[in-house]
Short mmCIF file of C-alpha atoms in Angstrom, two decimals:
data_model
loop_
_atom_site.label_atom_id
_atom_site.label_comp_id
_atom_site.label_asym_id
_atom_site.label_seq_id
_atom_site.Cartn_x
_atom_site.Cartn_y
_atom_site.Cartn_z
CA MET A 1 90.81 102.11 122.39
CA THR A 2 93.73 103.46 120.38
CA LEU A 3 93.82 105.73 117.34
CA ASP A 4 94.88 102.91 115.02
CA LYS A 5 92.09 100.66 116.29
CA TRP A 6 89.53 103.45 115.89
CA GLN A 7 90.63 104.13 112.32
CA ARG A 8 90.51 100.43 111.46
CA MET A 9 87.02 100.14 112.97
CA THR A 10 85.63 103.20 111.16
CA GLU A 11 87.63 103.01 107.92
CA TRP A 12 84.99 101.45 105.67
CA PHE A 13 82.08 103.16 107.42
CA MET A 14 83.65 106.59 106.89
CA THR A 15 84.49 105.67 103.30
CA ALA A 16 80.84 104.73 102.68
CA LEU A 17 79.73 108.05 104.20
CA ALA A 18 82.18 109.90 101.96
CA LEU A 19 80.76 108.17 98.88
CA VAL A 20 77.18 109.00 99.96
CA PHE A 21 78.31 112.59 100.53
CA LEU A 22 79.74 112.69 97.01
CA LEU A 23 76.57 111.15 95.55
CA ALA A 24 74.35 113.69 97.30
CA TYR A 25 76.55 116.58 96.22
CA SER A 26 76.62 115.28 92.63
CA TRP A 27 72.83 114.99 92.59
CA GLU A 28 72.46 118.50 93.97
CA VAL A 29 74.78 120.04 91.37
CA LEU A 30 73.82 118.00 88.30
CA ALA A 31 70.16 117.09 88.80
CA ARG A 32 69.28 120.21 90.80
CA THR A 33 66.34 118.48 92.46
CA HIS A 34 65.66 117.47 96.09
CA ILE A 35 68.04 120.22 97.18
CA VAL A 36 66.82 120.23 100.79
CA LEU A 37 67.25 116.46 101.12
CA CYS A 38 70.73 116.58 99.60
CA GLU A 39 71.79 119.43 101.88
CA THR A 40 70.44 117.52 104.90
CA VAL A 41 72.40 114.39 103.98
CA ILE A 42 75.54 116.43 103.33
CA ASN A 43 75.28 118.24 106.66
CA ILE A 44 74.69 115.03 108.63
CA ILE A 45 77.72 113.37 107.06
CA TRP A 46 79.75 116.52 107.63
CA MET A 47 78.88 116.27 111.33
CA ALA A 48 80.09 112.63 111.26
CA PHE A 49 83.40 113.88 109.87
CA ILE A 50 83.63 116.32 112.78
CA VAL A 51 82.96 113.52 115.29
CA ASP A 52 85.64 111.38 113.63
CA TYR A 53 88.12 114.26 113.84
CA VAL A 54 87.39 114.94 117.52
CA VAL A 55 87.63 111.26 118.51
CA SER A 56 90.86 110.86 116.53
CA ILE A 57 92.59 113.78 118.21
CA LEU A 58 91.43 112.58 121.64
CA LEU A 59 92.86 109.10 120.98
CA ALA A 60 96.15 110.36 119.50
CA LYS A 61 99.14 109.74 121.79
CA ASP A 62 100.93 112.88 120.62
CA LYS A 63 98.00 115.25 120.20
CA LYS A 64 100.18 118.21 119.24
CA ALA A 65 101.92 116.30 116.43
CA TRP A 66 98.64 114.80 115.18
CA PHE A 67 97.05 118.25 115.18
CA LYS A 68 99.89 119.69 113.09
CA GLU A 69 99.75 116.79 110.63
CA ASN A 70 95.99 117.20 110.12
CA LEU A 71 95.60 120.97 109.85
CA LEU A 72 94.01 120.64 106.41
CA MET A 73 91.38 118.29 107.83
CA LEU A 74 90.62 120.80 110.58
CA VAL A 75 90.19 123.58 108.01
CA SER A 76 87.92 121.39 105.87
CA ILE A 77 85.53 120.62 108.74
CA ALA A 78 85.66 123.96 110.58
CA LEU A 79 85.49 126.67 107.92
CA PRO A 80 82.51 125.32 105.89
CA ILE A 81 80.26 126.66 108.65
CA PHE A 82 80.62 129.90 106.65
CA ARG A 83 78.55 129.32 103.52
CA PRO A 84 81.02 130.89 101.03
CA LEU A 85 83.55 128.29 102.16
CA ARG A 86 81.25 125.26 102.12
CA LEU A 87 83.18 123.72 99.22
CA LEU A 88 85.96 122.95 101.69
CA ARG A 89 83.78 120.03 102.80
CA LEU A 90 84.97 118.27 99.64
CA VAL A 91 88.49 118.30 101.08
CA ALA A 92 87.18 116.28 104.02
CA VAL A 93 85.69 113.77 101.56
CA LEU A 94 89.03 113.40 99.77
CA ASN A 95 90.81 112.95 103.10
CA VAL A 96 88.45 110.16 104.18
CA LEU A 97 88.69 108.38 100.84
CA ASN A 98 92.46 108.69 100.94
CA ARG A 99 92.48 106.88 104.31
CA THR A 100 91.39 103.70 102.53
CA GLY A 101 93.73 103.99 99.57
CA GLY A 102 96.63 105.65 101.30
CA MET A 103 98.32 102.34 102.17
CA ALA A 104 98.90 101.48 98.52
CA VAL A 105 102.35 100.05 97.87
CA ARG A 106 104.31 100.73 94.73
CA GLY A 107 102.92 97.63 93.04
CA ARG A 108 99.46 99.28 93.12
CA ILE A 109 100.54 102.91 92.93
CA THR A 110 99.64 103.34 89.26
CA LEU A 111 96.05 102.22 89.79
CA TYR A 112 95.81 104.28 92.97
CA THR A 113 97.14 107.39 91.22
CA CYS A 114 94.77 106.98 88.25
CA CYS A 115 91.78 106.61 90.58
CA SER A 116 92.91 109.61 92.62
CA VAL A 117 93.27 111.79 89.52
CA THR A 118 89.86 110.71 88.18
CA LEU A 119 88.16 111.42 91.51
CA LEU A 120 89.96 114.74 91.85
CA MET A 121 88.92 115.87 88.36
CA TYR A 122 85.32 114.83 88.99
CA ILE A 123 85.07 116.63 92.33
CA GLY A 124 86.86 119.66 90.90
CA ALA A 125 84.42 119.81 88.00
CA LEU A 126 81.42 119.54 90.32
CA ALA A 127 82.73 122.24 92.62
CA GLU A 128 83.61 124.56 89.75
CA LEU A 129 80.21 124.15 88.10
CA ASP A 130 78.52 124.74 91.45
CA VAL A 131 80.15 128.16 91.93
CA GLU A 132 80.36 129.31 88.29
CA ARG A 133 76.96 128.38 86.88
CA GLY A 134 74.62 131.35 86.71
CA VAL A 135 77.34 133.94 87.33
CA PRO A 136 77.41 136.79 84.75
CA GLY A 137 80.31 136.36 82.33
CA ALA A 138 80.99 132.76 83.36
CA SER A 139 82.29 130.44 80.64
CA ILE A 140 81.83 127.19 82.62
CA THR A 141 78.09 126.66 82.47
CA ASP A 142 77.58 122.89 82.07
CA PHE A 143 79.19 119.70 83.35
CA GLY A 144 80.92 118.89 80.05
CA GLU A 145 82.74 122.21 80.09
CA ALA A 146 83.54 121.74 83.79
CA ILE A 147 85.08 118.30 83.18
CA TRP A 148 87.17 119.64 80.28
CA TRP A 149 88.34 122.59 82.37
CA SER A 150 89.17 120.29 85.30
CA PHE A 151 91.17 117.95 83.05
CA VAL A 152 93.33 120.67 81.47
CA THR A 153 93.85 122.29 84.89
CA VAL A 154 94.95 119.10 86.69
CA THR A 155 97.34 118.27 83.84
CA THR A 156 98.67 121.86 84.05
CA VAL A 157 98.03 122.35 80.31
CA GLY A 158 95.62 125.25 80.71
CA TYR A 159 94.35 126.03 77.19
CA GLY A 160 92.65 129.19 78.42
CA ASP A 161 89.41 128.56 76.50
CA LEU A 162 87.57 128.24 79.82
CA SER A 163 88.43 130.08 83.01
CA PRO A 164 86.72 130.80 86.32
CA VAL A 165 85.44 134.28 87.11
CA THR A 166 84.55 133.86 90.81
CA TRP A 167 87.07 133.87 93.64
CA GLN A 168 85.83 130.46 94.76
CA GLY A 169 86.37 129.10 91.26
CA ARG A 170 89.88 130.50 91.12
CA GLY A 171 90.62 128.97 94.50
CA ILE A 172 89.50 125.58 93.17
CA ALA A 173 91.75 126.10 90.15
CA ILE A 174 94.75 126.79 92.39
CA GLY A 175 94.06 123.61 94.35
CA LEU A 176 93.76 121.53 91.19
CA MET A 177 96.99 122.94 89.74
CA ILE A 178 98.97 122.29 92.92
CA THR A 179 97.56 118.77 93.17
CA GLY A 180 98.25 118.18 89.48
CA VAL A 181 101.92 119.05 89.92
CA ALA A 182 102.11 116.70 92.92
CA LEU A 183 100.48 113.84 91.00
CA ILE A 184 102.84 114.34 88.06
CA GLY A 185 105.68 114.07 90.56
CA ILE A 186 104.24 110.80 91.88
CA VAL A 187 103.97 109.36 88.36
CA THR A 188 107.52 110.48 87.53
CA ALA A 189 108.93 109.00 90.74
CA THR A 190 107.06 105.73 90.18
CA LEU A 191 108.36 105.46 86.62
CA ALA A 192 111.92 106.25 87.74
CA SER A 193 111.67 103.63 90.50
CA TRP A 194 110.41 101.05 87.98
CA ILE A 195 113.30 101.81 85.62
CA VAL A 196 115.85 101.52 88.45
CA ASP A 197 114.39 98.16 89.45
CA ARG A 198 114.48 96.93 85.86
CA VAL A 199 118.14 97.94 85.53
CA ARG A 200 118.95 96.29 88.87
CA ASP A 201 117.14 93.11 87.87
CA GLU A 202 118.99 93.01 84.56
CA THR A 203 122.30 93.60 86.35
CA ASP A 204 121.55 90.86 88.87
CA LYS A 205 120.59 88.52 86.03
CA ARG A 206 123.84 89.16 84.21
CA ALA A 207 125.78 88.77 87.45
CA ASP A 208 124.08 85.42 88.06
CA GLU A 209 124.89 84.32 84.51
CA ALA A 210 128.51 85.40 84.93
CA GLU A 211 128.72 83.53 88.23
CA SER A 212 127.25 80.44 86.59
CA GLU A 213 129.76 80.64 83.74
CA THR A 214 132.60 81.13 86.22
CA GLU A 215 131.50 78.11 88.23
CA GLN A 216 131.28 76.05 85.05
CA LEU A 217 134.77 77.16 84.07
CA ARG A 218 136.11 76.18 87.50
CA HIS A 219 134.47 72.78 87.14
CA ASN A 220 136.09 72.29 83.73
CA VAL A 221 139.48 73.32 85.12
CA ARG A 222 139.14 70.81 87.96
CA GLU A 223 138.22 68.05 85.52
CA LEU A 224 141.17 68.96 83.32
CA THR A 225 143.48 68.98 86.33
CA ASP A 226 142.23 65.56 87.41
CA THR A 227 142.79 64.24 83.86
CA VAL A 228 146.33 65.60 83.74
CA ASN A 229 147.10 64.08 87.13
CA GLN A 230 145.73 60.74 85.97
CA LEU A 231 147.88 60.84 82.81
CA ARG A 232 150.93 61.72 84.88
CA ASP A 233 150.30 58.71 87.12
CA ASP A 234 149.87 56.45 84.08
CA ILE A 235 153.11 57.68 82.54
CA ALA A 236 154.93 57.15 85.81
CA ARG A 237 153.70 53.55 86.00
CA LEU A 238 154.79 52.85 82.41
CA ARG A 239 158.33 54.08 83.14
CA ARG A 240 158.81 51.69 86.01
CA PRO A 241 161.08 48.64 85.14
#
């Protein structure tokens, strides 16, 4: 068993668990019923994330390098044992979902980025509502306000009409802003790459057209040369006595 084989075997299973995790968390925050059941499901799936992390690091050839590359994953599965930091479990969900979509090539990067932004805003809104609702002085008290706040935060607009008052909420805001800047960079790079390709394609097209015209001109010159040679031969024959 290798790390790549393990990840291929568990990819869709872990993705399904991440979606169930997100569904249970959404139900807990929005419906506010069956809290015990939702927490049980969330904790079981969180344990599955821990197992996946442990198996992955055991199968990694260069364990030290893999450990350094996945520090955020370690934080997201280790620190939520402290209840004030339980929202870090959502980072583990994003990491698992990203495993499936992370192989997107540039031809699908726009769709992948849009889905990532939508998922990020949704999870950010859920997390923010979870920590802000019921806190004295909080301005984010329902899901509509949370979605609006998440949208303006990810896009780095920040109208200031809604703002978190808890330290957890401010931490979520920092994460959304940093991620928003990164996603804007991805969109900008993708657009620039598309423009470069379009310019290159147009240049190649014009070069092909120029080459075709040059070849046609050479063909015409050869035909003209052959005609001149033929006329010269005819004239030479006519001059003979």
